[in-house]
XYZ file of C-alpha atoms in Angstrom:
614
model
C 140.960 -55.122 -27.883
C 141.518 -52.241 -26.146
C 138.188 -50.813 -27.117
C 136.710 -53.357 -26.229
C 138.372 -53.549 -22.881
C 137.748 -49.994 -22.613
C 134.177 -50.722 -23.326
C 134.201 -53.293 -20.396
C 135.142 -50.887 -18.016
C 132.803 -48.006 -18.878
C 130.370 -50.788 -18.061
C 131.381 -52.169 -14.865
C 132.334 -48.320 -13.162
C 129.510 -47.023 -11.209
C 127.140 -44.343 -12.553
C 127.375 -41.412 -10.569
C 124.437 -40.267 -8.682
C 122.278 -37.175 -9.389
C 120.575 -35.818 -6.329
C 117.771 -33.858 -8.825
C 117.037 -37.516 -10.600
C 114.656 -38.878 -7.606
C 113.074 -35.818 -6.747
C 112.233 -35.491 -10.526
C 111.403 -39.437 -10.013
C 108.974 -38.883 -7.207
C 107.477 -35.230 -8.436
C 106.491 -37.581 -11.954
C 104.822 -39.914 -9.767
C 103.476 -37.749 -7.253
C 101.595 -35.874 -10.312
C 100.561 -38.860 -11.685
C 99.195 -39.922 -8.450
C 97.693 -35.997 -8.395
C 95.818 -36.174 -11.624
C 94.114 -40.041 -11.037
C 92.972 -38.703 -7.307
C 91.496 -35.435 -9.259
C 89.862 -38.007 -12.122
C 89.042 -39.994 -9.070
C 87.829 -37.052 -7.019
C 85.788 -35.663 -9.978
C 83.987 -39.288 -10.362
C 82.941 -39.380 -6.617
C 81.938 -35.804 -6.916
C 79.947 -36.742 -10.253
C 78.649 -39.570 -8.271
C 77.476 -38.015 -5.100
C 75.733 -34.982 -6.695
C 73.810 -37.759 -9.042
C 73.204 -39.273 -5.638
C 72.085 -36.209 -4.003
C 70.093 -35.348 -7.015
C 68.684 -38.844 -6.403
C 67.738 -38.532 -2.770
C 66.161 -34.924 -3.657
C 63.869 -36.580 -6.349
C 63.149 -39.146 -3.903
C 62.370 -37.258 -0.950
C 60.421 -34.407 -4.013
C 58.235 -37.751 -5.097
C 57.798 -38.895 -1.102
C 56.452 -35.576 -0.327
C 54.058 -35.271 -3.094
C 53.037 -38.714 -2.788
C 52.638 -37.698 1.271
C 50.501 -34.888 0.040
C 48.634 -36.819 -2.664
C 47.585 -39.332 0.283
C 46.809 -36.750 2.762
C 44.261 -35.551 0.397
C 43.293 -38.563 -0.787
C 42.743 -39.443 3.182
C 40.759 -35.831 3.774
C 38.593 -36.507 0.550
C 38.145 -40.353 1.909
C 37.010 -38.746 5.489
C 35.113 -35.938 4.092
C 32.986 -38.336 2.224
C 32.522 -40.838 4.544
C 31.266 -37.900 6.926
C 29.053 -37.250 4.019
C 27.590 -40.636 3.960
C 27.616 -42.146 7.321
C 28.151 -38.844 9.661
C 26.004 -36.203 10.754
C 24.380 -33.853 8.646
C 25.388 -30.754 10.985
C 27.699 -27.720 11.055
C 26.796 -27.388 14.485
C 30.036 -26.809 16.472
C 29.532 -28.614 19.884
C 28.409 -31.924 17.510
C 31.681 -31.984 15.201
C 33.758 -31.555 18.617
C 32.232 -34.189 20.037
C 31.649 -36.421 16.778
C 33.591 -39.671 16.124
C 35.075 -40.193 12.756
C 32.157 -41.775 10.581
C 32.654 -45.057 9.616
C 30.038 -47.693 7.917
C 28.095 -49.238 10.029
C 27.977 -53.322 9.814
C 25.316 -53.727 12.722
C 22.766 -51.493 14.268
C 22.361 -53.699 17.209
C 26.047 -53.016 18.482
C 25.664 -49.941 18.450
C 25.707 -47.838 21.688
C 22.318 -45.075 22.111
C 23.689 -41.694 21.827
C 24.210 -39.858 25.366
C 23.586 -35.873 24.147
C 22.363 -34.972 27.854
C 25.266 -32.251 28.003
C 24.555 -31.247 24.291
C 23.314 -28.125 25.140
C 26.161 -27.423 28.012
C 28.701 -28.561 24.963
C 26.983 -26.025 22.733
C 27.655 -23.228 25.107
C 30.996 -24.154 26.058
C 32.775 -24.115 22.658
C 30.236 -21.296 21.424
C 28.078 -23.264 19.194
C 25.133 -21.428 17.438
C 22.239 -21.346 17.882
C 20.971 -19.827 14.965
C 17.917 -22.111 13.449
C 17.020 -20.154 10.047
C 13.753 -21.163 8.108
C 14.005 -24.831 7.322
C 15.726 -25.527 10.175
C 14.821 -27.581 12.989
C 15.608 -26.737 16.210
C 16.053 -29.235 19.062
C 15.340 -29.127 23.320
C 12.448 -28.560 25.543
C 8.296 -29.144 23.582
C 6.860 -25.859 23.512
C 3.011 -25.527 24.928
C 0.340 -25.478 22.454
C 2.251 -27.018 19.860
C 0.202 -29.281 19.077
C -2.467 -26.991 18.235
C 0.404 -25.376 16.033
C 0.608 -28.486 14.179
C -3.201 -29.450 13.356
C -3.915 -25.803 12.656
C -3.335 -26.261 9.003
C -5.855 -29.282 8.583
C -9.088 -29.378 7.785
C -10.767 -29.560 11.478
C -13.847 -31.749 11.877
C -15.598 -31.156 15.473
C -17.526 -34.542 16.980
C -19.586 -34.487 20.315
C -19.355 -37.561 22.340
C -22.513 -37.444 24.964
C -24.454 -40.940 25.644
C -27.421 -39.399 27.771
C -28.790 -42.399 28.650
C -25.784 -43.958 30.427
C -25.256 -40.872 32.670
C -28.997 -40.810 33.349
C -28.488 -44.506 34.631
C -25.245 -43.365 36.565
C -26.195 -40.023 38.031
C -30.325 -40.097 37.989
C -32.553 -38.619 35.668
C -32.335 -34.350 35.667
C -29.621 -34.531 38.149
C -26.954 -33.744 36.012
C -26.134 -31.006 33.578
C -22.966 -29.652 30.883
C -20.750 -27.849 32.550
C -17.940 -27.621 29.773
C -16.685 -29.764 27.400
C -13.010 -31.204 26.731
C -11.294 -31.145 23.806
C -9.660 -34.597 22.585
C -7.880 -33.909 19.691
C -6.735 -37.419 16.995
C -5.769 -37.674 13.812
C -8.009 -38.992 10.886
C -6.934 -40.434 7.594
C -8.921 -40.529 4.552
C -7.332 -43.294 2.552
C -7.218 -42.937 -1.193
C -9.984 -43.658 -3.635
C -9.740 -44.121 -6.827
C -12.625 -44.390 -8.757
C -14.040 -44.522 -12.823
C -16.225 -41.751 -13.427
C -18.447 -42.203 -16.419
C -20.125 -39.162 -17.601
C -23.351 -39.582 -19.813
C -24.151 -36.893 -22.649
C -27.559 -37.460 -24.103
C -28.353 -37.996 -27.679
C -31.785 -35.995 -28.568
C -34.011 -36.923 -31.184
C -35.206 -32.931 -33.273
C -38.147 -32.558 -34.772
C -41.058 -34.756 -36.667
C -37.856 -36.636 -39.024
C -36.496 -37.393 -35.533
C -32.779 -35.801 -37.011
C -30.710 -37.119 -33.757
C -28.073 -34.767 -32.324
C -25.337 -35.759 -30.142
C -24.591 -32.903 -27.459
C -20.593 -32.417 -27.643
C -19.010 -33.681 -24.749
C -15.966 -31.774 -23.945
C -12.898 -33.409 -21.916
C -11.740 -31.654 -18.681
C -8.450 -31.594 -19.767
C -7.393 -33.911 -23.334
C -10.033 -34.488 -25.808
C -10.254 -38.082 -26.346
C -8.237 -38.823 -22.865
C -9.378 -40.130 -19.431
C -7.424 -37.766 -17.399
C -8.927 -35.726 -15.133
C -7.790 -32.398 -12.990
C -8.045 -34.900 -9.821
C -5.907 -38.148 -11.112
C -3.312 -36.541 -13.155
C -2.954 -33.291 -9.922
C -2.157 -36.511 -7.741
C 0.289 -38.189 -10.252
C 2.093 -34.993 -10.153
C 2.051 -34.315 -6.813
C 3.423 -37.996 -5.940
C 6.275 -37.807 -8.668
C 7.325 -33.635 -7.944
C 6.559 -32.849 -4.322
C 6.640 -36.627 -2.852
C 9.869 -37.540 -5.288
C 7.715 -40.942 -6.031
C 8.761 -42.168 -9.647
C 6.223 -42.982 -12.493
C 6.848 -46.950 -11.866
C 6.155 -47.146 -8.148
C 3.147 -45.022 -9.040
C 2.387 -47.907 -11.754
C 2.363 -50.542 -8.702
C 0.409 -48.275 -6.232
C -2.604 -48.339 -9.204
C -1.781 -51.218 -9.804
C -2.831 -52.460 -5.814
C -5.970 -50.306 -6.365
C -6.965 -52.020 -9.242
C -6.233 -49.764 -11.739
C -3.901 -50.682 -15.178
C -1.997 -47.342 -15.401
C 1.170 -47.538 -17.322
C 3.904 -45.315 -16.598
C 4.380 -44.512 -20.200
C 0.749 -42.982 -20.511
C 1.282 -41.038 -17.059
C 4.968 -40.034 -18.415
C 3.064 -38.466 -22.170
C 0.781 -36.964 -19.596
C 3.058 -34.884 -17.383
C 4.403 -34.003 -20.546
C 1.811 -32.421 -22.329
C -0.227 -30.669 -19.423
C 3.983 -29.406 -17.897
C 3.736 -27.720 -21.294
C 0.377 -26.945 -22.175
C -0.953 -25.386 -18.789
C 2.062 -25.091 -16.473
C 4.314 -23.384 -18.544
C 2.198 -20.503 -18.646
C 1.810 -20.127 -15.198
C 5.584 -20.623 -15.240
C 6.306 -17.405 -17.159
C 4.320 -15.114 -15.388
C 5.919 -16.277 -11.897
C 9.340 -15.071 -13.789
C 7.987 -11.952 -14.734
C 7.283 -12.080 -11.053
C 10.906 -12.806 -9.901
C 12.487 -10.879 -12.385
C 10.370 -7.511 -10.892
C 12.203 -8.286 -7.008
C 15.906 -6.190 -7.178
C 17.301 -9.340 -4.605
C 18.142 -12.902 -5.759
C 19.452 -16.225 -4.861
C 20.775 -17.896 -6.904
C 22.506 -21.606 -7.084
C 23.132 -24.741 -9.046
C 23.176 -28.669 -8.597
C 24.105 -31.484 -11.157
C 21.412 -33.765 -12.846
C 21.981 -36.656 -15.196
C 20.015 -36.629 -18.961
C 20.540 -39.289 -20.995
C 19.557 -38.333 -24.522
C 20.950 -34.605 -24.221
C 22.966 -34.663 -28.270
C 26.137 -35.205 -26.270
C 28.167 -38.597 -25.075
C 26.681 -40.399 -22.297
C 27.302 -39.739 -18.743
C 27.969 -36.215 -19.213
C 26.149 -33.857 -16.203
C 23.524 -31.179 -17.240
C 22.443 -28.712 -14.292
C 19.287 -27.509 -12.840
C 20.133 -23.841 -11.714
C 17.497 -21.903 -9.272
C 17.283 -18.663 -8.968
C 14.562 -17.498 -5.927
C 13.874 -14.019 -4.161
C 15.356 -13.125 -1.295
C 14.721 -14.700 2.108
C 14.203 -11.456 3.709
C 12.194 -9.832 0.757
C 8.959 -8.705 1.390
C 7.739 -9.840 -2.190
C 5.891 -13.286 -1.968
C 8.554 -15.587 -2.481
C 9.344 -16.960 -6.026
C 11.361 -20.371 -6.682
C 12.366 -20.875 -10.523
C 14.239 -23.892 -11.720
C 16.211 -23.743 -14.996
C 17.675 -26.765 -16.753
C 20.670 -26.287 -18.656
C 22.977 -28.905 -20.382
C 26.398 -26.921 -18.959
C 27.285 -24.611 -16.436
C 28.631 -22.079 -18.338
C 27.770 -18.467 -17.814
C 26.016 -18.268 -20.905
C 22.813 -19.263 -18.878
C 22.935 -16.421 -16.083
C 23.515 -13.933 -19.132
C 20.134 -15.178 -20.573
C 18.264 -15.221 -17.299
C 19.340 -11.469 -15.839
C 19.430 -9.933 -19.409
C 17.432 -7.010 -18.649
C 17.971 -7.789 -14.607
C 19.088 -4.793 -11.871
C 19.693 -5.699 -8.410
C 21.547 -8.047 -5.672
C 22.277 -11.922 -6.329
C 23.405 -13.989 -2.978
C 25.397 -16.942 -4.638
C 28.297 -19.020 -3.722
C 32.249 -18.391 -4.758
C 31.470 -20.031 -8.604
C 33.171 -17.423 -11.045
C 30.845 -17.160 -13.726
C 28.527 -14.585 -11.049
C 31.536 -12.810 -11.040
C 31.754 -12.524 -14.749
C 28.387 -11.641 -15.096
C 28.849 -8.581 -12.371
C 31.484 -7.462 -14.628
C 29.672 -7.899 -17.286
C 26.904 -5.928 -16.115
C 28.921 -3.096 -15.358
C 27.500 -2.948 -11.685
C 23.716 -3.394 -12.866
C 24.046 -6.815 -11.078
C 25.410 -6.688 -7.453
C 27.290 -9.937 -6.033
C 26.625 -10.880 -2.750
C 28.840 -13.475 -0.833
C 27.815 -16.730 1.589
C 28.718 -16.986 4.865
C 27.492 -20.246 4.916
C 30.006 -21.491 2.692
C 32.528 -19.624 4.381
C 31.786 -21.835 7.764
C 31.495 -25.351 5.967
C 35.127 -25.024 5.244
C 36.281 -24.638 8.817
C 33.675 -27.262 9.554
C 35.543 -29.556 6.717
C 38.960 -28.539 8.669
C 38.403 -29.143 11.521
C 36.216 -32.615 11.526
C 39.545 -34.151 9.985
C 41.214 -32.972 13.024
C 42.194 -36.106 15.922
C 40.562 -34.835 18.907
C 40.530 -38.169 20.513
C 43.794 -37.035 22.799
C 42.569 -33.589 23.642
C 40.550 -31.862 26.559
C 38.433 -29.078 25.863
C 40.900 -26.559 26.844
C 42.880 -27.646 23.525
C 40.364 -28.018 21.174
C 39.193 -24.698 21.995
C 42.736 -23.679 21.026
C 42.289 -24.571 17.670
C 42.038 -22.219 14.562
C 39.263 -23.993 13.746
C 37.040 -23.973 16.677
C 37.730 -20.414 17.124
C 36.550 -19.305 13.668
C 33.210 -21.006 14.158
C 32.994 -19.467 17.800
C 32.747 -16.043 15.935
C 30.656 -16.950 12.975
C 28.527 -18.502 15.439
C 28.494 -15.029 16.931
C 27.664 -12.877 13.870
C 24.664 -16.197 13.140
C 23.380 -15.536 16.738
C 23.553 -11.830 16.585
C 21.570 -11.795 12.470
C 19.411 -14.283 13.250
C 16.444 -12.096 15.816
C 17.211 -9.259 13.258
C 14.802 -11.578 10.592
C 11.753 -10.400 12.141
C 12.412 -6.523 11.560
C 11.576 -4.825 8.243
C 15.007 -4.148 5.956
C 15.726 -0.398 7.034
C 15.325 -1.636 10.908
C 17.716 -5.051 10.028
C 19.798 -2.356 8.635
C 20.561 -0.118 11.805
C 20.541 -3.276 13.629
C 23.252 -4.847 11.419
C 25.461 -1.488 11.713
C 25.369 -1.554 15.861
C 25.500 -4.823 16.458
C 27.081 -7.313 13.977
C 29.313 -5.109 12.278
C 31.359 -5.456 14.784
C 32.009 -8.791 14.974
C 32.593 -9.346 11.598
C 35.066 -7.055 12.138
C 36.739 -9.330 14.591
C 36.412 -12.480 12.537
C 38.100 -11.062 9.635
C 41.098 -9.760 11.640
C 41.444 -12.564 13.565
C 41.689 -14.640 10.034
C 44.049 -11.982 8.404
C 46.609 -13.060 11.349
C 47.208 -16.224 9.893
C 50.260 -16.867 7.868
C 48.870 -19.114 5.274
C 52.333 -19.673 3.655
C 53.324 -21.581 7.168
C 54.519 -25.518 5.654
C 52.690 -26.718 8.816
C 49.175 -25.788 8.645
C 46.915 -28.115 6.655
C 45.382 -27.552 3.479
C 42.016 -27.535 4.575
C 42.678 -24.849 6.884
C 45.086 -22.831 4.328
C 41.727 -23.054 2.104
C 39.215 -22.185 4.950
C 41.256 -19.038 5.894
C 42.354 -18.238 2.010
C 38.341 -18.241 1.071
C 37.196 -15.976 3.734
C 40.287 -13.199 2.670
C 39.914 -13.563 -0.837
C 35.671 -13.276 -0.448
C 35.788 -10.436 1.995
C 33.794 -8.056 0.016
C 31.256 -10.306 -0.778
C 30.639 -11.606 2.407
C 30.263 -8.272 4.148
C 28.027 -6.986 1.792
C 24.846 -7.886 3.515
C 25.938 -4.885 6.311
C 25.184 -2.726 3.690
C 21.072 -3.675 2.949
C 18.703 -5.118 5.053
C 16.959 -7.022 2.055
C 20.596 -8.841 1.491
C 20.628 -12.355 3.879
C 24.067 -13.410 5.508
C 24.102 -16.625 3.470
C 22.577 -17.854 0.414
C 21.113 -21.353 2.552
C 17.468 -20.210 1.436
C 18.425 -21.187 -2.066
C 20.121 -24.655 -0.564
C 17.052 -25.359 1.274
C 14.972 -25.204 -1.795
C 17.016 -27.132 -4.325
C 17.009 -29.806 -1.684
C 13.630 -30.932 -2.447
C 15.420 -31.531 -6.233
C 18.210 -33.544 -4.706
C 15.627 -35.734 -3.423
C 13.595 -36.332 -6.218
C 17.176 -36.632 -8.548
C 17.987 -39.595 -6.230
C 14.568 -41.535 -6.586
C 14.706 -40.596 -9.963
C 18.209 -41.070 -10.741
C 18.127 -38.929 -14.713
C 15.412 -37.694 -16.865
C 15.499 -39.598 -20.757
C 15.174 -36.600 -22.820
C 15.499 -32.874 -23.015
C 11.756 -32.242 -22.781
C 11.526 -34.201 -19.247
C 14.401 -32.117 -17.792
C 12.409 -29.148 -18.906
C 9.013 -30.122 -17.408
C 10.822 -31.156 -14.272
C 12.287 -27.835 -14.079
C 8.888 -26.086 -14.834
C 7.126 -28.458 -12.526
C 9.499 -27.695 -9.471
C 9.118 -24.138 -10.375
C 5.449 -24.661 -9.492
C 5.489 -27.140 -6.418
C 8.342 -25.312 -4.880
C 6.883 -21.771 -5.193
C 3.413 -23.151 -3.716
C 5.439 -24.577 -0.913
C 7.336 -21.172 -0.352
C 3.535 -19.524 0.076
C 2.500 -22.045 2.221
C -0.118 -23.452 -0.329
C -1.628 -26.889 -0.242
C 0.407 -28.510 -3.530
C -2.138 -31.240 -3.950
C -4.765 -28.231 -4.293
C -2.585 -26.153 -6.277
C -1.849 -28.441 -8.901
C -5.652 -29.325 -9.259
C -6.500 -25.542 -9.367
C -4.426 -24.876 -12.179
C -5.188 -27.840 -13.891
C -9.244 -27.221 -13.729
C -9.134 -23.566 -14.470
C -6.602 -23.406 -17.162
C -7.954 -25.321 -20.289
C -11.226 -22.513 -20.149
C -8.413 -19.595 -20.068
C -5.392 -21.429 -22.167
C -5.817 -19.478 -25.450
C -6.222 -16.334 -24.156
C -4.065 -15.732 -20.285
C -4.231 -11.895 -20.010
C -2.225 -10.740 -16.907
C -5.314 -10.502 -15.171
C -6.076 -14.150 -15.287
C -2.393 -15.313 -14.893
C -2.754 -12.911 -11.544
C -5.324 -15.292 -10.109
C -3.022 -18.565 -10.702
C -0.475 -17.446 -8.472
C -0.047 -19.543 -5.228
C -0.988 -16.159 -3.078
C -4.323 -14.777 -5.014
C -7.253 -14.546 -3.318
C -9.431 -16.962 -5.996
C -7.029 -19.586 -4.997
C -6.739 -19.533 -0.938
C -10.918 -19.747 -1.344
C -10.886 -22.699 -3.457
C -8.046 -24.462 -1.140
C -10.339 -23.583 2.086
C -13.563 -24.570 0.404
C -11.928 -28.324 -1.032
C -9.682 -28.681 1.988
C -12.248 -28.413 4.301
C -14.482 -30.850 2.613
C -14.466 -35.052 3.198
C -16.734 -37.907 5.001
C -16.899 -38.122 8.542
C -18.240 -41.877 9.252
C -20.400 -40.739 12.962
C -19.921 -43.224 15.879
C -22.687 -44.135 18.283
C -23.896 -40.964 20.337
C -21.660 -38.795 18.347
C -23.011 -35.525 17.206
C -21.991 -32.694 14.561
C -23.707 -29.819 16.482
C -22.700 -29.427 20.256
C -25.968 -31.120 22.143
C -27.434 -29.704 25.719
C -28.493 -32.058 28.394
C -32.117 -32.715 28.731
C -34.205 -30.553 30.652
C -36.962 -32.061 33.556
C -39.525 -30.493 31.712
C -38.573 -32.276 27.860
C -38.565 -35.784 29.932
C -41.341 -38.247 29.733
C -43.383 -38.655 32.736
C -44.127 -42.458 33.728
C -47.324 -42.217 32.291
C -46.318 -40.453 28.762
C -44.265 -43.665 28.797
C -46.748 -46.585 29.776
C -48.939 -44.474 26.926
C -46.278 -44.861 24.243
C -45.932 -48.951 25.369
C -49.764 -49.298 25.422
């Protein structure tokens, strides 16, 4: 009992108080409280940098998606520009030029005001420069008229009705003082016609033994083709860029069942059996001249051994536009673009190519060891400014601004080297030279250290620029290598100007079927460009070669190739002696020779008169 009492009391006397026991209380839960706030602390900081991660991703992805529409905007514009825009890398028309958009009506829109065109052109600098194949715009010159009819055949009429001005002014009272020239234009339209050629069949001897005289074709034995019909087919389908089936519809009008798949086996055969000759000797030609141009366009052949769609290319490789050779234009079909083709072409070449920025020139020069010379284009060099700055808004700016820009101040001194090359076309290469060193030297100078002042790693300037400016640094020795001959042209447009022609023709034509039709196309453009170059008549051209070939086919010495070329001597006379030639329907008092007035003494008297009634 006692223990138990004992027991009692234990448990009802207080427990006496520890002063460590809370703080130990409170330090437990203060480091439990510590260590969930650090798990806590380490999840929110686990959470925000996945967040931040996040955001960066998001705002990586919005940037490149920004980017990825800019340029899919620039392309967009570009093309549209391509399309519906002006055709011009003239400065004072991209200021001024609206963004090019399709055009639903014709009616709404507004005529063009270009009355301060020129004082545009001066303002912001724009060039001048209108190379060959250029057109240049203003004020008719005097006598150009005459320039334009003086490389047609010229047929000379006197108009003089005696009698009428005998009536008017009395009989020997009036005389030619002069005459006045009244110059019109005359058209010939086409005839097409069915020559039928008789060879006579002779009876020899008393047993009468007949004998047929052999009959030779002009051009395919057993064939109706003629020099004259299948010279016109080509010059529709190559210089004209008319296809074979509109050319089945226009015989077809005259009358005349011509199928495009006979006139297709014919340009053909004669592309290969008389122009390819011709063809070779114009490279040997080209290949003699130390300065090239050289460049490349797409073309579609549809039964080329590889999957369909894929592009095959038609390269061109000409003289120089400031050569004094006679100019030579070669056309080369190739199934890639590879470099394989210019190591073929300029095996055994030595000299200057102008080209564009495409790498495999490049390769070849190294290559080549320095046999082959690359030559830059400044013409390329100003499209991409051009690019720049036509996707720039200039709807909110004055002049003063615009002329601010990068942009317009690059072409202001390209437009300054164009305007100070351009007069120095007419000298000879050693003068251009000289000229070059004194005068434009120095401003290319300036233009390439006013471009190497650009930061191109600036966030804020646009790609097109960074590209513009990054093109002209990173081409700088090709592009001031025409300083250093006078045979070397700024640009390489001579070589744009004559694939254009092909562009044409490639999108009337739209592809070729086979391999052999690319290469007549290229061998036929070869010939019609070249003629062109020389100022030949095409028409003519093609019927020369085609008339004097199949007597010379199996033998061509040099000699006789010589007098196929576009320039020869035998070929200028037979284009002046068949150009000149064609009907002239005469008109009532209309005379060939120039006629006098009658004289008093040539008249009838009254009575020679009442003799001739009686």
């Amino acid at each position: 009992m006692y223990h138990s009492t004992l027991k009692s009391k234990k448990q009802c006397a207080p427990t006496p108080k520890n002063p460590y026991t809370n703080i130990k209380k409170e330090a437990a839960d203060n480091e439990i409280y510590r260590i969930e706030n650090t798990k806590a602390l380490a999840a929110m900081s686990k959470d925000y940098n996945a967040a931040v991660g996040e955001v960066m991703a998001l705002r990586k992805e919005v940037g490149e998606l920004k980017a990825a529409l800019d340029h899919t905007t620039q392309v967009s514009q570009l093309r549209a520009n391509d399309i519906f825009g002006r055709g011009t890398e003239k400065l004072s028309d991209i200021i001024d030029a609206e963004p090019a958009r399709e055009e639903t009506d014709e009616a709404d829109e507004e005529p063009e005001n270009t009355s301060n065109a020129a004082d545009a052109s001066q303002k912001h600098g724009g060039q001048k420069h209108g190379g060959k194949g250029t057109r240049n715009k203003g004020k008719k010159k005097a006598g150009k008229r005459g320039d334009d009819f003086s490389r047609l055949p010229r047929k000379d009429v006197y108009r003089l009705d005696a009698e009428a001005l005998d009536k008017k002014y009395g009989k020997g009272n009036w005389r030619i003082a002069f005459w006045h020239v009244h110059p019109s234009l005359q058209e010939i339209p086409s005839s097409t016609y069915a020559l039928y050629t008789h060879t006579p069949v002779i009876s020899v001897g008393l047993e009468h033994s007949l004998v047929t005289i052999p009959y030779e074709a002009p051009l395919w034995q057993r064939s109706f083709a003629s020099p004259s019909i299948v010279a016109w087919i080509l010059y529709l389908k190559y210089f004209l860029s008319v296809p074979l089936y509109r050319q089945e519809l226009m015989f077809a009008a005259l009358g005349l069942s011509l199928s495009r798949q006979t006139m297709c086996i014919w340009v053909l055969h004669f592309a290969s059996v008389f122009f390819e000759p011709v063809c070779s000797f114009l490279l040997v030609k080209l290949l003699a001249v130390p300065y090239h141009q050289c460049d490349e366009t797409t073309f579609l052949v549809n039964k080329d051994g590889r999957p369909a769609g894929r592009k095959s290319y038609m390269w061109v490789h000409t003289t120089s536009e400031l050569s004094e050779e006679n100019p030579v234009i070669m056309f080369c079909y190739e199934p890639t673009r590879e470099t394989e083709h210019l190591r073929k072409f300029y095996k055994d070449f030595e000299g200057y190519i102008s080209c564009d920025a495409y790498c495999s020139y490049r390769v070849l020069s190294k290559e080549k060891e320095g046999a082959v010379i690359i030559c830059g284009c400044m013409m390329h060099m100003r499209r991409r400014f051009v690019e720049s700055l036509s996707l720039v808004d200039k709807s909110g700016m004055d002049d003063e601004a615009v002329a601010q820009l990068p942009e317009t101040k690059a072409l202001i001194l390209i437009g300054k080297i164009y305007d100070a090359d351009e007069p120095l076309k007419a000298l000879t290469a050693d003068e251009r030279k000289i000229r070059r060193e004194q005068e434009v030297k120095p401003l290319v100078e300036e233009y390439f250290n006013y471009i190497e002042s650009f930061d191109t790693s600036d966030p804020m300037m646009g790609e097109r620029l960074k590209d513009a400016i990054n093109y002209s640094i990173n081409q700088k020795e090709y592009l001031s290598r025409f300083l250093s001959d006078g045979h070397i042209p700024a640009d390489n447009g001579f070589a744009e100007r004559c694939i254009r022609p092909f562009s044409v023709f490639r999108s009337n034509v739209m592809f070729c079927d086979s391999v052999s039709g690319a290469r007549a196309t290229a061998t036929m453009f070869s010939i019609v460009e070249t003629a062109r170059a020389n100022d030949a008549n095409v028409y003519w051209y093609l019927r020369y070669i085609l008339e004097k070939m199949p007597h010379e086919v199996k033998s061509l010495e040099d000699s006789f190739l010589e007098t196929m070329m576009p320039w020869s001597e035998e070929y200028r006379e037979y284009e002046k002696r068949h150009s000149s030639q064609g009907p002239l329907e005469l008109g009532a008092n209309e005379f060939l020779e120039q006629p006098r007035a009658p004289r008093k003494k040539e008249m009838p008297t009254d009575g020679d008169k009442s003799e001739k009634v009686a």
